Amino acid sequence: MSLQPGERRDVGLADLLDRLIDGGVVLTGDVMLSVADVDLVYIGLRLVVAPARIVSESIRGARSVEGEHGG
Amino acid sequence: MDAGTVVHTYCAVPGATEVGTAGGIDGSSVSTVAVGRVALVIGELSAERYGADAWRKHATDSEWLAEVVGQHHAVLQAALAETDVLPLRLPGIYQDVAALRRIYAAQEDALAQALSSIRGQVEMGAKVYLSKATPAAASAASGESGRGYLTRRISEAAEREESRQRQQAMVVEAHDTLSQQAKRAVVNEPQDPALSGRREPMLLNAAYLIPRNSQNEFAACSETLHHALASEGLLLEVTGPWPAYNFAELSLSKAPAP
């Protein structure tokens, strides 16, 4: 069992995004970016993992074509 | 400060704390700005590369974001080795230190309160995966009677249901046990396989705020749970210590004390 977040880089990034997307204190009276801009960034942060999603969905698709008894 | 730079905020730490000299985003240096009882960990970055326009331009550029997020987090992680860390939400960019001071000074009390709520605490993460699926339904063995096959199917289905319930109970129990070690706990949505990078379904995705000096107890407790869960086909994965991303809250709605 791992107690080091840096040990597995891929999972580390996913975990980090999971935390950063909703985590952290936000002050009002901000800043140089509008709320809409910030929202766009959070969509972008979710997109960081999108390539993996597309790959895994295509794998799942291929497996379900192979046969219904596999699952 | 020259016009070609913006100020990026990383986190807040207790006032008069010196954070390490580890490099920040884009190899920039990291410094602190005192705002009353709190110190802000900041870096001056190229406005062209990290200003508002750059964030807009790269808002959905996963490669750019992943790099910035990684470098941002590295600063927090380094600071966490030395002191209490209150994460500030990305993207936090300001025109200059004067603008930063103006905004933060106005909310210093709330900030100090948020920081004190995580004083001496770090965040640990725990995820439980279903590592061994319950046995799949068997097909009819050759020579087996229809009745025999049906009876077997029914008893197998009952076994699967029992096993599923046992697993569910163990996950709840594991979370309770870890929560007892913690000052606060949150349960987040399980990550889907694309995010977790594992094909197995995630049953628990939780974070615990624990005293910095009880990390060994938490680790020992996790180790025990890890073995108990493994015997039921469940995998416990613990990460940390993290800055308290899941516990950084600013209560601005509260009226100021009279």
XYZ file of C-alpha atoms in Angstrom:
329
model
C 0.000 0.000 0.000
C 1.296 3.388 -0.958
C 1.409 6.355 1.362
C 3.279 8.555 -1.062
C 1.142 10.607 -3.440
C 4.023 11.069 -5.816
C 4.698 7.367 -6.161
C 2.193 6.754 -8.903
C 2.257 9.776 -11.140
C -0.853 9.006 -13.163
C -3.098 8.434 -10.166
C -1.413 11.375 -8.445
C -2.536 13.750 -11.174
C -6.083 12.394 -11.131
C -6.217 12.767 -7.366
C -4.796 16.235 -7.591
C -7.365 17.337 -10.158
C -10.098 15.830 -8.066
C -8.932 18.094 -5.253
C -8.125 21.205 -7.233
C -11.369 21.347 -9.177
C -13.410 21.967 -6.065
C -10.733 22.600 -3.483
C -9.127 25.719 -2.183
C -10.301 28.963 -0.773
C -11.730 31.489 -3.178
C -11.947 35.150 -2.275
C -14.525 37.565 -3.510
C -13.516 40.822 -5.087
C -11.292 38.849 -7.393
C -9.201 39.133 -9.857
C -8.254 39.356 -13.447
C -10.500 36.530 -14.627
C -14.284 36.586 -14.786
C -16.417 33.832 -13.293
C -17.085 32.595 -16.822
C -13.347 32.385 -17.494
C -12.804 30.447 -14.291
C -15.625 28.058 -15.194
C -13.932 27.446 -18.497
C -10.704 26.590 -16.701
C -12.559 24.017 -14.585
C -13.991 22.463 -17.710
C -10.425 22.394 -18.983
C -9.141 20.724 -15.830
C -11.716 17.984 -16.308
C -10.525 17.669 -19.895
C -7.050 16.814 -18.676
C -8.319 13.264 -18.213
C -10.544 13.196 -21.300
C -8.058 11.400 -23.550
C -7.998 8.530 -21.043
C -11.794 8.505 -20.985
C -12.011 8.199 -24.758
C -9.527 5.327 -24.749
C -11.242 3.426 -21.971
C -14.647 3.877 -23.576
C -13.398 2.490 -26.845
C -11.925 -0.506 -24.973
C -15.244 -1.086 -23.237
C -17.043 -0.781 -26.568
C -14.748 -3.367 -28.131
C -15.259 -5.766 -25.223
C -19.018 -5.555 -25.368
C -18.886 -6.332 -29.087
C -16.815 -9.437 -28.362
C -19.567 -11.072 -26.391
C -22.280 -10.454 -23.842
C -21.081 -13.234 -21.541
C -17.758 -11.599 -20.721
C -19.012 -9.338 -17.946
C 7.084 45.312 -10.229
C 7.159 45.680 -13.959
C 4.137 45.633 -16.195
C 5.225 42.406 -17.818
C 4.402 40.314 -14.762
C 1.369 39.128 -12.821
C 1.170 37.790 -9.285
C 0.100 34.163 -8.892
C -1.158 33.030 -5.486
C -0.355 29.523 -4.249
C -1.579 29.275 -0.693
C -1.857 31.020 2.646
C 0.379 30.103 5.571
C 0.651 31.451 9.108
C 2.185 34.932 9.251
C 5.939 35.286 9.456
C 6.499 31.861 7.954
C 9.378 31.458 5.568
C 8.641 28.869 2.933
C 11.374 26.887 1.262
C 13.140 28.127 -1.814
C 11.758 25.412 -4.095
C 10.933 26.823 -7.510
C 7.405 27.711 -8.551
C 5.557 27.739 -11.849
C 7.814 28.128 -14.884
C 10.902 27.986 -12.674
C 9.949 31.264 -11.002
C 10.927 32.074 -7.457
C 8.418 31.846 -4.631
C 8.041 34.454 -1.929
C 5.638 35.477 0.814
C 3.556 38.601 1.319
C 2.323 39.326 4.833
C -1.336 40.275 5.172
C -1.946 40.780 8.866
C -1.713 37.424 10.670
C -1.484 35.529 7.405
C 1.239 35.210 4.808
C 0.431 34.599 1.166
C 2.770 32.437 -0.841
C 3.096 34.034 -4.245
C 5.162 34.087 -7.392
C 5.672 36.699 -10.058
C 5.050 35.227 -13.469
C 5.270 36.473 -17.009
C 1.991 38.218 -17.834
C 2.273 37.045 -21.382
C 2.572 33.405 -20.391
C 0.407 33.331 -17.226
C -1.772 36.443 -17.285
C -5.534 36.537 -17.750
C -5.272 36.210 -21.512
C -2.991 33.196 -21.179
C -5.468 31.472 -18.828
C -8.299 32.217 -21.244
C -6.281 30.958 -24.159
C -5.253 27.763 -22.375
C -8.493 27.222 -20.454
C -9.154 23.951 -22.228
C -5.564 23.105 -23.078
C -5.100 20.004 -20.956
C -1.357 19.830 -21.423
C -0.805 23.408 -20.285
C -3.204 23.017 -17.361
C -1.674 19.746 -16.202
C 1.744 21.364 -16.132
C 0.593 24.466 -14.243
C -1.453 22.392 -11.805
C 1.514 20.120 -11.117
C 3.900 23.011 -10.511
C 1.342 24.846 -8.380
C 0.794 21.775 -6.232
C 4.548 21.192 -5.832
C 4.839 24.566 -4.083
C 2.022 23.678 -1.673
C 3.499 20.270 -0.997
C 6.887 21.811 -0.218
C 5.255 24.367 2.095
C 3.287 21.600 3.814
C 6.547 19.979 4.868
C 7.212 23.053 6.998
C 3.951 24.624 8.036
C 0.147 24.770 7.862
C -1.088 25.300 4.326
C -4.414 26.789 3.272
C -4.857 26.091 -0.446
C -6.111 28.951 -2.606
C -8.238 28.130 -5.575
C -6.813 28.240 -9.060
C -6.552 30.410 -11.041
C -5.506 33.191 -8.667
C -3.770 35.918 -10.576
C -3.497 39.573 -9.668
C -2.143 42.621 -11.396
C 0.441 43.299 -8.717
C 1.135 42.916 -5.009
C -0.802 46.100 -4.217
C -3.975 44.694 -5.823
C -3.437 41.413 -4.014
C -3.053 43.158 -0.659
C -6.196 45.214 -1.213
C -8.355 42.153 -1.790
C -6.833 39.965 0.900
C -6.620 42.657 3.567
C -10.386 43.179 3.236
C -10.948 39.502 4.032
C -8.117 38.916 6.436
C -10.331 37.730 9.300
C -12.061 35.072 7.233
C -8.731 33.963 5.855
C -7.125 33.731 9.294
C -10.126 31.763 10.522
C -9.932 29.332 7.600
C -6.247 28.858 8.247
C -6.760 28.262 11.948
C -9.415 25.627 11.190
C -6.719 23.477 9.585
C -3.930 24.347 12.008
C -1.667 21.384 12.685
C -3.702 19.218 10.297
C -3.005 17.494 7.021
C -5.298 15.770 4.565
C -5.181 12.060 3.805
C -7.062 10.428 0.966
C -8.582 6.941 0.951
C -10.107 5.097 -1.946
C -11.604 1.646 -1.971
C -11.834 -0.346 -5.185
C -13.672 -3.523 -5.920
C -10.616 -5.584 -6.788
C -12.271 -8.971 -7.150
C -15.660 -9.131 -8.790
C -18.146 -11.541 -7.331
C -18.061 -14.842 -9.231
C -19.756 -14.687 -12.606
C -22.839 -16.753 -13.295
C -21.840 -20.164 -14.586
C -23.239 -21.678 -17.705
C -24.795 -25.116 -17.631
C -22.282 -27.914 -17.244
C -22.675 -30.718 -19.745
C -24.859 -33.534 -18.451
C -26.413 -31.310 -15.786
C -30.170 -31.487 -15.471
C -32.206 -28.350 -16.066
C -33.376 -28.479 -12.481
C -29.838 -28.898 -11.134
C -28.593 -25.989 -13.191
C -31.411 -23.745 -12.001
C -30.829 -24.637 -8.342
C -27.151 -23.873 -8.708
C -27.849 -20.557 -10.433
C -30.167 -19.482 -7.620
C -27.743 -20.375 -4.842
C -24.918 -18.624 -6.699
C -27.029 -15.500 -7.049
C -27.727 -15.585 -3.304
C -24.000 -15.924 -2.603
C -23.235 -12.977 -4.845
C -25.806 -10.848 -3.089
C -24.416 -11.811 0.330
C -20.889 -11.053 -0.778
C -21.968 -7.688 -2.190
C -23.668 -6.781 1.087
C -20.612 -7.835 3.089
C -18.403 -5.681 0.877
C -20.739 -2.718 1.252
C -20.756 -3.061 5.034
C -16.967 -3.300 5.109
C -16.561 -0.121 3.080
C -18.851 1.775 5.446
C -17.013 0.330 8.436
C -13.626 1.259 6.963
C -14.775 4.835 6.452
C -16.101 4.967 10.030
C -12.813 3.648 11.383
C -10.750 6.173 9.415
C -13.153 8.976 10.388
C -12.531 8.183 14.057
C -8.862 8.988 13.465
C -9.805 12.269 11.834
C -10.944 15.683 12.944
C -13.140 15.965 9.873
C -13.985 13.710 6.952
C -15.629 14.160 3.581
C -16.908 11.590 1.122
C -16.576 12.632 -2.490
C -18.114 11.199 -5.624
C -16.259 8.069 -6.654
C -14.007 8.805 -9.607
C -14.889 7.075 -12.809
C -12.345 4.678 -14.295
C -11.074 7.304 -16.750
C -10.013 9.514 -13.864
C -8.883 6.838 -11.416
C -6.885 5.038 -14.084
C -8.204 1.731 -12.795
C -10.720 -0.466 -14.473
C -12.165 -1.645 -11.136
C -15.125 0.347 -9.826
C -14.370 2.778 -7.010
C -16.598 2.291 -3.988
C -15.208 4.964 -1.692
C -13.449 8.249 -2.383
C -12.927 10.036 0.906
C -10.634 12.593 2.491
C -9.697 12.918 6.147
C -8.294 15.872 8.016
C -5.934 14.426 10.596
C -3.480 15.905 13.067
C -0.044 16.136 11.507
C 1.445 14.215 14.422
C -0.928 11.271 14.142
C 0.077 10.216 10.639
C 1.707 7.065 11.961
C -1.481 5.989 13.735
C -3.498 6.713 10.604
C -1.043 4.664 8.527
C -1.192 1.755 10.990
C -4.963 1.883 10.997
C -4.999 1.954 7.188
C -2.659 -1.007 7.051
C -4.971 -3.073 9.259
C -7.998 -2.085 7.188
C -6.123 -2.801 3.980
C -5.683 -6.439 5.025
C -9.231 -6.819 6.296
C -10.677 -5.398 3.075
C -8.363 -7.459 0.865
C -9.883 -10.626 2.339
C -13.246 -9.507 0.937
C -11.901 -8.659 -2.512
C -11.564 -4.934 -1.809
C -8.527 -2.755 -2.310
C -7.827 0.196 -0.034
C -5.491 2.844 -1.367
C -4.346 5.632 0.925
C -2.581 8.787 -0.237
C -1.141 11.753 1.546
C -0.291 13.835 3.345
C -1.906 16.461 1.133
C -2.541 20.135 1.759
C -6.123 20.361 3.069
C -7.716 20.888 -0.349
C -10.963 19.262 0.769
C -11.185 21.265 3.972
C -10.283 24.761 2.845
C -13.381 26.815 3.415
C -13.954 30.459 3.822
C -17.066 31.420 5.713
C -17.742 34.822 4.261
C -21.464 34.593 4.852
C -20.935 34.960 8.584
C -21.513 38.427 9.901
C -18.398 39.969 11.429
C -18.181 39.704 15.196
C -19.587 42.789 16.947
